[in-house]
Tab-separated table of C-alpha atoms and ligand atoms in Angstrom:
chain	number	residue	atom	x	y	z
A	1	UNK	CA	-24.556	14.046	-2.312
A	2	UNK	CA	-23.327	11.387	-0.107
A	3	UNK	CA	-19.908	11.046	1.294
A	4	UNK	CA	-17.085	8.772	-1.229
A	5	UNK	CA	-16.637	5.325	0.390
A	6	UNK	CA	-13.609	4.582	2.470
A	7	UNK	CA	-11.430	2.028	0.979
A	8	UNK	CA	-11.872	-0.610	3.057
A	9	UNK	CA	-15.900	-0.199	2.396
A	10	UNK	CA	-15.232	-0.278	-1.886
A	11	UNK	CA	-12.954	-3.480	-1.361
A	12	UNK	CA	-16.205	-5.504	0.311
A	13	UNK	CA	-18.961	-3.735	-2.686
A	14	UNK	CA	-17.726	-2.872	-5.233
A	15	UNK	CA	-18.384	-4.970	-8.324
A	16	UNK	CA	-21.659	-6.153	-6.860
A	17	UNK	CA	-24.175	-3.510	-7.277
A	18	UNK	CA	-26.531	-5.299	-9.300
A	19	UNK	CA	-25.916	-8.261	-7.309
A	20	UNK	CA	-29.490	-8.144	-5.190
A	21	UNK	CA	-31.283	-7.476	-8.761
A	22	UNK	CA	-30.389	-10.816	-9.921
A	23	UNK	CA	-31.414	-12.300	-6.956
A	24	UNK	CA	-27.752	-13.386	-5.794
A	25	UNK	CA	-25.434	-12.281	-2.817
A	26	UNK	CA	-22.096	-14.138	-3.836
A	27	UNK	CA	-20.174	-13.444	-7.527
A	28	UNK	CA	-21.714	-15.307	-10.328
A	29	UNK	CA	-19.641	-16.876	-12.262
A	30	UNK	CA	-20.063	-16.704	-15.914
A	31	UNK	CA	-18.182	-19.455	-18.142
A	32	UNK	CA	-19.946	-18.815	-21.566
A	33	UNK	CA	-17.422	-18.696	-24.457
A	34	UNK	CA	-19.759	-17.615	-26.843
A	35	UNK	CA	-23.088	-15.608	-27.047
A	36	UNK	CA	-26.429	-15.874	-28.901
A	37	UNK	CA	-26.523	-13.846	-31.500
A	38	UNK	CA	-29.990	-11.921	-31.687
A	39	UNK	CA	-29.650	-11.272	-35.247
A	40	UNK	CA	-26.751	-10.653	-37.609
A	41	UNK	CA	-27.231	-6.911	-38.022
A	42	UNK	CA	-26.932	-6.738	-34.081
A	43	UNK	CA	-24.221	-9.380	-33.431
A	44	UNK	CA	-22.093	-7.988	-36.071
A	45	UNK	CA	-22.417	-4.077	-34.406
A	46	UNK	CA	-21.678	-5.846	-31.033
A	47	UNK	CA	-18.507	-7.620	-32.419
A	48	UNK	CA	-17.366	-4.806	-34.208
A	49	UNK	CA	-17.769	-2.399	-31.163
A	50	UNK	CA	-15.880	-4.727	-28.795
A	51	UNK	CA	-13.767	-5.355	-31.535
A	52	UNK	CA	-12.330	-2.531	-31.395
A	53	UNK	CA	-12.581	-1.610	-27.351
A	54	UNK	CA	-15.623	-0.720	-27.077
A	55	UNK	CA	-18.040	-1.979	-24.454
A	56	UNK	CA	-21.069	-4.077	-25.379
A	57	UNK	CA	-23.923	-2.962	-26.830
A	58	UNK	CA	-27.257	-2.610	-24.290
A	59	UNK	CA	-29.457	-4.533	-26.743
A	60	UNK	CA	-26.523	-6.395	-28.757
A	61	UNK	CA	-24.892	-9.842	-27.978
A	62	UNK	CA	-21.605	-10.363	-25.726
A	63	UNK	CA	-20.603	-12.239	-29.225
A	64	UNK	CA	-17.160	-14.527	-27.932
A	65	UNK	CA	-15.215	-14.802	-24.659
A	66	UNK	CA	-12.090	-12.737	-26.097
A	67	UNK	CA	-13.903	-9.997	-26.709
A	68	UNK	CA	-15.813	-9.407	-23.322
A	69	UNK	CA	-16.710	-11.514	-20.234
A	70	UNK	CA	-19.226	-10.097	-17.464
A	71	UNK	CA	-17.140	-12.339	-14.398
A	72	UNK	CA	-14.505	-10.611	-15.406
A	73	UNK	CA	-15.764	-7.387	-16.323
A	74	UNK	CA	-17.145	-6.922	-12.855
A	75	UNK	CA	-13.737	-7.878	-11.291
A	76	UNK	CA	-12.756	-4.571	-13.809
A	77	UNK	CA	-15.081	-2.467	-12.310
A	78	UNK	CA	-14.120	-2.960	-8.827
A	79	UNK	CA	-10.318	-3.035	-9.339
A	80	UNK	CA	-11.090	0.817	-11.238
A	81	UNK	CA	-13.013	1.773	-8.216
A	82	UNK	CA	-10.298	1.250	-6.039
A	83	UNK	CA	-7.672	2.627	-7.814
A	84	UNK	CA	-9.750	5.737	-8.566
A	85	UNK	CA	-9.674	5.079	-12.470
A	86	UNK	CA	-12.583	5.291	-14.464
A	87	UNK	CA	-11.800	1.450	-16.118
A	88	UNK	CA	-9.346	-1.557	-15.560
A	89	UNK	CA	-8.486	-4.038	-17.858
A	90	UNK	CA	-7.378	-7.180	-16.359
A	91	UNK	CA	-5.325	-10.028	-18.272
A	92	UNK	CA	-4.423	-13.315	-18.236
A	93	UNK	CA	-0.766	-12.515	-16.596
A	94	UNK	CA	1.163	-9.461	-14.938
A	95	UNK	CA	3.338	-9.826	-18.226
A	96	UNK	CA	0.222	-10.335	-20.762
A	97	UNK	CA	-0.904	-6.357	-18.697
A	98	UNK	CA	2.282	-5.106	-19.912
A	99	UNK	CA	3.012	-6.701	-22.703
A	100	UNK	CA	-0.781	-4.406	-24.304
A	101	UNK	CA	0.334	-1.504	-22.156
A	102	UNK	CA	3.681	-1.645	-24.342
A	103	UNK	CA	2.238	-2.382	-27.783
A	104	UNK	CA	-0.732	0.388	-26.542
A	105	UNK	CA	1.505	2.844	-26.585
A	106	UNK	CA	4.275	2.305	-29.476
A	107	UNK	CA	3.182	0.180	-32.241
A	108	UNK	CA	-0.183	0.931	-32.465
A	109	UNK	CA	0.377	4.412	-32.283
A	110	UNK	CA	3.313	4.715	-34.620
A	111	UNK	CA	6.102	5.188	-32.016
A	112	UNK	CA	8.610	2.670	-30.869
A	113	UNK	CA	10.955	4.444	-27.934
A	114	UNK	CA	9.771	3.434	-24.442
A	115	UNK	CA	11.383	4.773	-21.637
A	116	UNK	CA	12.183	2.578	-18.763
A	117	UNK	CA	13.095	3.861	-14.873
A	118	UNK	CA	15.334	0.904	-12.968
A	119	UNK	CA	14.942	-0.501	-11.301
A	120	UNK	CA	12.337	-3.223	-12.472
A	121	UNK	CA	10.477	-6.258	-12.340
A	122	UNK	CA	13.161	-8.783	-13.720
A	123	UNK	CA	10.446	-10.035	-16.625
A	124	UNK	CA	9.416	-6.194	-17.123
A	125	UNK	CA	13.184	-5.190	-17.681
A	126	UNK	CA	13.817	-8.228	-19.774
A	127	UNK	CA	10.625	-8.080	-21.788
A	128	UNK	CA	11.571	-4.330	-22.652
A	129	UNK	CA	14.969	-5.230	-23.525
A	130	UNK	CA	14.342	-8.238	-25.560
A	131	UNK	CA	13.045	-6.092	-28.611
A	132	UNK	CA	10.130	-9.047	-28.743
A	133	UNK	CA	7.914	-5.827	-29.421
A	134	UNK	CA	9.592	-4.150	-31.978
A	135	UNK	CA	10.280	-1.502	-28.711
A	136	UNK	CA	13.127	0.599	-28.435
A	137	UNK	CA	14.210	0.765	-24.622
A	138	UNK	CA	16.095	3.952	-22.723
A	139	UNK	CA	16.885	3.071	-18.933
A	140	UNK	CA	17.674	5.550	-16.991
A	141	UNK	CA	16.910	6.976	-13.440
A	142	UNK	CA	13.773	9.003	-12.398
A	143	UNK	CA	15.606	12.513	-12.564
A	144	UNK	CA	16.706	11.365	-16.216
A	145	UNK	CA	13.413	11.195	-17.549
A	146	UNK	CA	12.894	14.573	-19.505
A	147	UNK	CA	16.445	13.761	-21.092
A	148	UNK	CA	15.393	10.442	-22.286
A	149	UNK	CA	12.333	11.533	-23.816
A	150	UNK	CA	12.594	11.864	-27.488
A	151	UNK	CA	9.723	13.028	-30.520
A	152	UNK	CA	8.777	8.927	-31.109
A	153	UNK	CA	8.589	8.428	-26.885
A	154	UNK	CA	4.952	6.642	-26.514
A	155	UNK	CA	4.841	5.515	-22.900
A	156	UNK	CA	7.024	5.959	-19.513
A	157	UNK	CA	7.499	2.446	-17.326
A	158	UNK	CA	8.039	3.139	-14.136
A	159	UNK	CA	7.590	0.944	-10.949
A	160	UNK	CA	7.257	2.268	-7.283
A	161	UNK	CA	8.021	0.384	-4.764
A	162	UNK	CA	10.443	-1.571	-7.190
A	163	UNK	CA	11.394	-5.214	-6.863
A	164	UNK	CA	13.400	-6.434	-5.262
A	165	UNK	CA	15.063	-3.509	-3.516
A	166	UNK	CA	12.074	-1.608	-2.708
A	167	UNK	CA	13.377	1.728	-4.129
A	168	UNK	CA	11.013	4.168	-4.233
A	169	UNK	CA	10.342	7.080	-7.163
A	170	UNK	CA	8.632	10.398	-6.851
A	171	UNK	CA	5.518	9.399	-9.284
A	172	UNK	CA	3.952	12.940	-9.754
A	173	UNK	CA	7.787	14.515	-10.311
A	174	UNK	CA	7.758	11.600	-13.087
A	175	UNK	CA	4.967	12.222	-14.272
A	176	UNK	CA	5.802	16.025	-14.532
A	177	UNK	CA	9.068	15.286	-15.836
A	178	UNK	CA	7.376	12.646	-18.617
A	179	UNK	CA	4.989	15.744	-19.968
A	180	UNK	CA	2.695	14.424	-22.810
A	181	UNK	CA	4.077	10.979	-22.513
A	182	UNK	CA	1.795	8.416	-20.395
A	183	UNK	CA	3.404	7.163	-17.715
A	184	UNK	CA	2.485	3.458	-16.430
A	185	UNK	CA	3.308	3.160	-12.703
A	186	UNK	CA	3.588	-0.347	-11.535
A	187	UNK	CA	1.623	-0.902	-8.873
A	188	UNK	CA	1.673	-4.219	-7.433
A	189	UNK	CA	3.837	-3.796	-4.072
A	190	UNK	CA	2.087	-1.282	-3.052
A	191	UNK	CA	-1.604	-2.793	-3.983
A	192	UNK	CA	-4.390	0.299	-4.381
A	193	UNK	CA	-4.760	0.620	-0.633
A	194	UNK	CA	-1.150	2.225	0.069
A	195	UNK	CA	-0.768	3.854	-3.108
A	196	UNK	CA	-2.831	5.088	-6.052
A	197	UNK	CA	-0.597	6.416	-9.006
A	198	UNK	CA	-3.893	7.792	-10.915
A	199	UNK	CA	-4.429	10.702	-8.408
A	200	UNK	CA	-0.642	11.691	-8.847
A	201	UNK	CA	-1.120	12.014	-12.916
A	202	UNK	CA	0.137	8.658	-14.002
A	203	UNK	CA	-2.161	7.373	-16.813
A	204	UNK	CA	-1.754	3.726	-15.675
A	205	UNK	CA	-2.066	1.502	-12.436
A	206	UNK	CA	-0.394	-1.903	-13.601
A	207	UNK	CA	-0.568	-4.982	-11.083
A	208	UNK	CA	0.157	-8.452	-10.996
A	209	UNK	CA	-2.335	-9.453	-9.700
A	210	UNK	CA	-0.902	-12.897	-9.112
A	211	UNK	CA	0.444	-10.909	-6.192
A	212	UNK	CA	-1.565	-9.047	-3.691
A	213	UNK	CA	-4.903	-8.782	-5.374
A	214	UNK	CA	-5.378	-12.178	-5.751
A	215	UNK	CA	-3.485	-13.007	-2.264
A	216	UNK	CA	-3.442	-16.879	-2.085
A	217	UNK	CA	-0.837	-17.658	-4.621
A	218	UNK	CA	-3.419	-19.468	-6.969
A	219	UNK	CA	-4.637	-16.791	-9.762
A	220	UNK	CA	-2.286	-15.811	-12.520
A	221	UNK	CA	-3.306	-12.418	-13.736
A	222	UNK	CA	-2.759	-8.779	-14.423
A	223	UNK	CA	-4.983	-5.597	-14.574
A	224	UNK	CA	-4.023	-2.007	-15.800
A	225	UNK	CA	-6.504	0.651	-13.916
A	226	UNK	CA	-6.628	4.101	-16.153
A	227	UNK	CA	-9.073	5.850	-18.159
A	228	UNK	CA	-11.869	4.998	-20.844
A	229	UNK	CA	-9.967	5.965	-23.614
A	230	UNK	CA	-6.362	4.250	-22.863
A	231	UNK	CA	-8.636	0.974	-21.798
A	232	UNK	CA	-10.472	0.704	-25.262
A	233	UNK	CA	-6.875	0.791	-26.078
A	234	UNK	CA	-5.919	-2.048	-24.178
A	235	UNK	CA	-8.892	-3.944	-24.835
A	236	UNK	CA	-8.315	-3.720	-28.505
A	237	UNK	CA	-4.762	-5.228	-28.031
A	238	UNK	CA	-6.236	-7.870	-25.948
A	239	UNK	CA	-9.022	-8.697	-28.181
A	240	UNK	CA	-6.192	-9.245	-31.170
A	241	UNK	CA	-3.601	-10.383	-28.858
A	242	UNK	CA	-5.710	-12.782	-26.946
A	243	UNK	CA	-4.082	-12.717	-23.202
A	244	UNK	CA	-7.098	-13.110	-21.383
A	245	UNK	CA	-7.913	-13.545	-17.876
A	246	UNK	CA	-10.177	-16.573	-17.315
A	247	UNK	CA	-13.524	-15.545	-15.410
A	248	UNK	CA	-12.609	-18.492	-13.128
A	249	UNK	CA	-9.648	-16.033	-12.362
A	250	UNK	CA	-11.144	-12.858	-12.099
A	251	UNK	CA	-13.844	-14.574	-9.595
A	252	UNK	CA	-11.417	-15.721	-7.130
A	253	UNK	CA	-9.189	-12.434	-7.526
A	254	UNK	CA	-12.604	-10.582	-6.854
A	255	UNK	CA	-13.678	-12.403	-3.849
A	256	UNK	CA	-9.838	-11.790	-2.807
A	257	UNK	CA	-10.152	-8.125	-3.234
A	258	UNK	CA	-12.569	-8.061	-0.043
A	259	UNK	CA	-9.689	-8.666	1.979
A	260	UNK	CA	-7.229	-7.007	0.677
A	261	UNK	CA	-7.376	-4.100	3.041
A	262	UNK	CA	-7.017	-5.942	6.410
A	263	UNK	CA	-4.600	-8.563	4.758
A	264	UNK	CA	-2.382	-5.714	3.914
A	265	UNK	CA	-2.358	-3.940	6.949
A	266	UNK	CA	-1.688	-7.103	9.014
A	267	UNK	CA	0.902	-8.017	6.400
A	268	UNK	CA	2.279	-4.925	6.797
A	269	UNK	CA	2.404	-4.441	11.028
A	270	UNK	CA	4.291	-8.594	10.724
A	271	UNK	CA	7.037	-6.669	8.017
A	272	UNK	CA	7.851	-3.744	10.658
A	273	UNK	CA	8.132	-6.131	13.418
A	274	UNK	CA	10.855	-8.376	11.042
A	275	UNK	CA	12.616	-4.930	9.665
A	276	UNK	CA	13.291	-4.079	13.315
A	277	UNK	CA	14.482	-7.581	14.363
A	278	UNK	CA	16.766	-7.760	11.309
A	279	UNK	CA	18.272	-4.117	12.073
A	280	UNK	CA	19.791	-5.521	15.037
A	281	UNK	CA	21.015	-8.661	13.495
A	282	UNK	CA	24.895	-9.710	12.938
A	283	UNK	CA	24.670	-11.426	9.835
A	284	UNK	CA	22.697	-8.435	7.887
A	285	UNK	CA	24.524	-6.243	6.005
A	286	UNK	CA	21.680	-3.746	4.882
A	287	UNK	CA	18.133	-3.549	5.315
A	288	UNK	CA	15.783	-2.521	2.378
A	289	UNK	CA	12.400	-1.384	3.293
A	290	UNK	CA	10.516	2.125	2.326
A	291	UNK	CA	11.077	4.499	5.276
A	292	UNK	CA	14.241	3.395	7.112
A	293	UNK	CA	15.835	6.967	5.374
A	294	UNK	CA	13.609	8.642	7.442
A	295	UNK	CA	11.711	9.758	4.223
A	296	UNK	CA	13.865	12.816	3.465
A	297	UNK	CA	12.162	14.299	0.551
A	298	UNK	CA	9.129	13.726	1.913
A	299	UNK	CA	8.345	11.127	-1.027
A	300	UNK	CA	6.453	8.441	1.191
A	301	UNK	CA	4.147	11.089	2.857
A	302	UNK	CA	3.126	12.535	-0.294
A	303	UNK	CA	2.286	9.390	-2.199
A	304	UNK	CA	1.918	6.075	0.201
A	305	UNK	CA	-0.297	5.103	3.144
A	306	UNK	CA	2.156	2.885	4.654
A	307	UNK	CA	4.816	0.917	3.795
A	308	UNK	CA	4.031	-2.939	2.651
A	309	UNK	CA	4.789	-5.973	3.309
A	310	UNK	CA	8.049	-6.811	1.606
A	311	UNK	CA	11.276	-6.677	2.617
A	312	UNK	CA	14.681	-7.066	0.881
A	313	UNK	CA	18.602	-7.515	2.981
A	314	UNK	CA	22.112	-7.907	1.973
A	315	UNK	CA	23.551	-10.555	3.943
A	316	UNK	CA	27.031	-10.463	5.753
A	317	UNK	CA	27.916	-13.352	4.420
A	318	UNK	CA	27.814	-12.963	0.852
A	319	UNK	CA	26.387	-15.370	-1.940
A	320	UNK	CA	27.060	-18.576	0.326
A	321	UNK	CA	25.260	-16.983	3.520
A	322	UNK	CA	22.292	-15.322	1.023
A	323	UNK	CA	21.823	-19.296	-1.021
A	324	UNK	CA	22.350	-21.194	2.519
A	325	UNK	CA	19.598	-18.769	4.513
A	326	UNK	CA	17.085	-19.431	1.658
A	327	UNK	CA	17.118	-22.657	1.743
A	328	UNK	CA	17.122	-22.820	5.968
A	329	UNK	CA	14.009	-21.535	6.406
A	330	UNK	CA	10.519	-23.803	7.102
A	331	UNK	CA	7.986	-21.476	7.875
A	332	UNK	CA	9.367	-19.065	4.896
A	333	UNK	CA	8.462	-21.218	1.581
A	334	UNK	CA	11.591	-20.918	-0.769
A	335	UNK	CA	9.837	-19.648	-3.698
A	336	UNK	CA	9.393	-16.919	-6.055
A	337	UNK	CA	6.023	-14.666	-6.275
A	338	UNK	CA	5.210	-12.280	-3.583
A	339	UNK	CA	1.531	-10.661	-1.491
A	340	UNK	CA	0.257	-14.101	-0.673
A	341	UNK	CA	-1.034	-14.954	2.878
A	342	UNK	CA	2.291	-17.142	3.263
A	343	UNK	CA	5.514	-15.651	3.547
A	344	UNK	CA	7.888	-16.221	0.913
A	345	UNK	CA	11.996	-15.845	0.429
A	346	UNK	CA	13.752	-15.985	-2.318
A	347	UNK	CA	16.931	-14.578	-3.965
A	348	UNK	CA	16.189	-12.115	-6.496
A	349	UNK	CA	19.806	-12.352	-8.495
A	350	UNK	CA	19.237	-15.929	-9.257
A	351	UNK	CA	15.616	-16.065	-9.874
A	352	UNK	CA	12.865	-13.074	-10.642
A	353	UNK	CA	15.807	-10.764	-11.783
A	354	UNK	CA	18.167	-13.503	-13.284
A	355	UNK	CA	17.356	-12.033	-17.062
A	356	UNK	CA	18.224	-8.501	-16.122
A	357	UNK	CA	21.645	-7.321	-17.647
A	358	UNK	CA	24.508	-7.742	-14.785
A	359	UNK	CA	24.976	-4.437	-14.572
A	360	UNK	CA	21.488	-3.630	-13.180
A	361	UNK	CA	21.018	-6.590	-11.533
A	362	UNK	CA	20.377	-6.855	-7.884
A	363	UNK	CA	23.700	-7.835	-5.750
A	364	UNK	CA	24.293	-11.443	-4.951
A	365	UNK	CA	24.063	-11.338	-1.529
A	366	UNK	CA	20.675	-9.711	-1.245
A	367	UNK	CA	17.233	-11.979	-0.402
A	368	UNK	CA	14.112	-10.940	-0.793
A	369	UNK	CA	11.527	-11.648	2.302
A	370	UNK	CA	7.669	-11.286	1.290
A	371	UNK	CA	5.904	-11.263	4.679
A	372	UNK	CA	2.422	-13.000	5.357
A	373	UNK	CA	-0.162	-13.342	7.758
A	374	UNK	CA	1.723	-15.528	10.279
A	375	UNK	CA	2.649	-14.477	13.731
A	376	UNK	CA	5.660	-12.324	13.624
A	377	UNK	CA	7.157	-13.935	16.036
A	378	UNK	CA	6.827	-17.647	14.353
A	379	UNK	CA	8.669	-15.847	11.340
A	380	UNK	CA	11.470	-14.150	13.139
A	381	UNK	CA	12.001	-17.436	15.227
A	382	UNK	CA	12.261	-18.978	11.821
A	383	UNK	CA	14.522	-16.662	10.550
A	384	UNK	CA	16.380	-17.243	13.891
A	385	UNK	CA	17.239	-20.713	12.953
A	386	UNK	CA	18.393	-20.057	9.397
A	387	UNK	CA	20.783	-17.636	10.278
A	388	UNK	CA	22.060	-20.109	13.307
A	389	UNK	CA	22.208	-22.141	10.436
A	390	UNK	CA	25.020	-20.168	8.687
A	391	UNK	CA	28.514	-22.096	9.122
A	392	UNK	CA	30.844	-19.191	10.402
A	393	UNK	CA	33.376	-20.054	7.657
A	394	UNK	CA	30.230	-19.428	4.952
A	395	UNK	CA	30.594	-15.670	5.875
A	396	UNK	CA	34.519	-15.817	4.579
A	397	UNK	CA	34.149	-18.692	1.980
A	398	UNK	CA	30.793	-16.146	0.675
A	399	UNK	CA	32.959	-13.202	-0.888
A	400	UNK	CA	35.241	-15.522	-2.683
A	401	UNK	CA	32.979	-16.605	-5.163
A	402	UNK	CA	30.092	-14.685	-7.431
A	403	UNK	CA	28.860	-17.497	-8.816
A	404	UNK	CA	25.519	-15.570	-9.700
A	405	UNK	CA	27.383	-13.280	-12.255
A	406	UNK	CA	29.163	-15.982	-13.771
A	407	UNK	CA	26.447	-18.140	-13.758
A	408	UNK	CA	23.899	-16.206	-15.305
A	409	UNK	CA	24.349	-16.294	-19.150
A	410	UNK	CA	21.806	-13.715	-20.051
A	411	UNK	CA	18.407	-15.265	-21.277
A	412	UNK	CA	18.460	-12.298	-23.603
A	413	UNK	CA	20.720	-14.108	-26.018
A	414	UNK	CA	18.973	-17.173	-26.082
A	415	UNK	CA	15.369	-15.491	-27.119
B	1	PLP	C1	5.376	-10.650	-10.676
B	1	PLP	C2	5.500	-9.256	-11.137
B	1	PLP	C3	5.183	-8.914	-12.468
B	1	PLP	C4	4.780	-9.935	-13.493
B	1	PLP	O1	3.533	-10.469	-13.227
B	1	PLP	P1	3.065	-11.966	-13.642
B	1	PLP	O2	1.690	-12.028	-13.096
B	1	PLP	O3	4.052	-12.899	-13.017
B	1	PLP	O4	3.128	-12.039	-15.126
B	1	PLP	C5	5.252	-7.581	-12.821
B	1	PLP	N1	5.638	-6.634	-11.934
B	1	PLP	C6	5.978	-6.933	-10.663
B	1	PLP	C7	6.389	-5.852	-9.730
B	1	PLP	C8	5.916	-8.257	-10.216
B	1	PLP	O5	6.262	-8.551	-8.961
């Protein structure tokens, strides 16, 4: 028996065992949209195995690109290794993941009641709420959960760190409290090397991996890591559904996965540095970032290895100090997405959570800082200068006006 890899070792190999038997050290990349067919008999057992989630065949035919493609497949494999899953099943979009974990777990099983902890992903809470998938939707809070459960309940949602605020959920006292019912954890703050739900009894790792995994802000894609069974689920929905991941995708968010380990940690060391800067700055109002409770329930200890990189504050001066900070900033792009190797800011009211009912939307003053692989001090200095920015009457003029609330006219209605 040898010793299990550390994770910093399965991010560099995994995915790439058979790499030497084909003769090739970096990913190959396969484009093929469809297969040769050895003969019917064969191609139509293949299709009707990955038809219905199966995995191919040894002596069948791959058949067509919705049903199974090895470039991404092998980006699978690797993503399930390091989330300690037996199987992943990536997508062509954090929202496409969720989208089959939802219709996985209610219509296709013959329930409809999902229940959601908040907060959430702005697109997760608004896709739940929309009733696009025929879903009914319970919020509540994680020590609701066993209340909110009902006989038709098919799946949990729960997301740890959340966005934007960062709040963080006990996952195995969900879990406990979910009983039968799966529980999806969303991953994608934390990434699989602070945080791996599987080990803690969820039944599903979900990431964007637009975010972290992929790490350069050019792959759109999402990946649910959990067992055999629930991915032939998946896979079924995706092979109906369609929302693939294209293998030019799953290549570059496999090559990315090699550094995700030292990205994070160095992401990670530049977000402390910023927290304790900001902690000490006039115009901040409240610092959000895992920890700064002093962990009281012990919460962080049990189920993280560190922190992250992503930071959320409520500014001093309201709305007007929040809008005129995110737009001050150079080194800081202005945009929304998160886990890239640039640092980002952006104001989660307005923007990623804009759809989310006012009443569980984030506050209007608060920003939302994802830290990259810059010097710290470039992106404090930067910082620096936006806040110098802030006219002193902005501060009074900011808690005048809410124009956020007022402004936001619920993309619900309009669906
Ligand atoms: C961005 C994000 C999503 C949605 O992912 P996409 O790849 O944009 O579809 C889901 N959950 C969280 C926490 C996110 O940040």
């Amino acid at each position: 028996m040898t010793a299990p890899l550390h994770p910093d070792t399965v991010a560099v190999h995994s995915g790439r065992s058979d790499l030497a038997d084909l003769g090739v050290h970096a990913l190959p990349i396969d484009l093929s949209t469809t297969n040769p067919l050895p003969d019917v008999e064969r191609g139509g057992d293949s299709y009707e195995a990955m038809a219905t989630g199966g995995r191919p065949p040894a002596d069948g035919s791959l058949v067509y690109a919705r049903l199974w493609n090895p470039t991404v497949a092998r980006f699978e494999e690797a993503l399930a290794e390091m989330e300690h899953a037996e199987a992943s099943v990536a997508f062509g979009s954090g929202m496409a993941a969720m989208t089959a974990v939802i219709l996985a777990h209610t219509n296709a099983v013959g329930k409809r009641h999902v229940v959601a902890v908040r907060p959430l992903y702005g697109g997760t809470d608004h896709l739940l709420g929309s009733g696009l998938l025929g879903a009914e939707v319970t919020y509540c809070h994680p020590h609701e959960v066993a209340g909110s459960i009902r006989p038709d309940t098919g799946l949990v949602v729960l997301e740890t760190p959340a966005n934007p605020t960062l709040d963080i959920a006990d996952i195995a006292e969900v879990v406990r409290l979910a009983g039968e019912v799966p529980v999806v954890v969303d991953n994608t703050f934390a990434t699989p090397i602070l945080q791996n739900p599987i080990d803690l009894g969820a039944a599903m790792s979900l990431h964007s991996a637009t975010k972290y995994l992929g790490g350069h802000g050019d792959v759109i894609a999402g990946v649910v890591a959990c067992g055999e069974e629930t991915a032939e689920a998946l896979r079924r929905v995706r092979a109906v559904t369609g929302g693939l991941l294209h293998p030019l995708g799953a290549y570059l968010l496999h090559r990315g996965l090699a550094t995700l380990p030292v990205r994070m940690q160095r992401q990670q060391e530049n977000a402390r540095r910023i927290v304790s800067w900001l902690l000490d700055r006039p115009e901040i109002a409240e610092v959000f970032y895992p920890g700064l409770d002093g962990d009281p329930h012990g919460i962080l200890d049990r189920q993280m290895r560190g922190t992250g990189a992503m930071i959320a504050m409520r500014m001093q001066g309201g709305y007007a100090a929040a809008s005129a900070v995110a737009s001050g900033t150079t080194l800081f792009t202005h945009a929304v997405s998160l886990g890239g190797v640039d640092s980002l800011i952006q104001h989660p009211a307005a923007l990623t959570h804009r759809p989310v009912p006012a009443e569980a939307r984030p506050a209007a003053d608060v920003l939302r800082l994802s830290i990259g692989l810059e010097d710290a001090d470039d992106l404090i200095a930067d910082l620096a200068t936006a806040f110098a920015g802030l006219a002193p009457a902005a501060q009074s003029l900011g808690r005048m006006t809410v124009p956020v609330e007022s402004r936001s006219v619920g993309i619900r209605s309009r669906l």
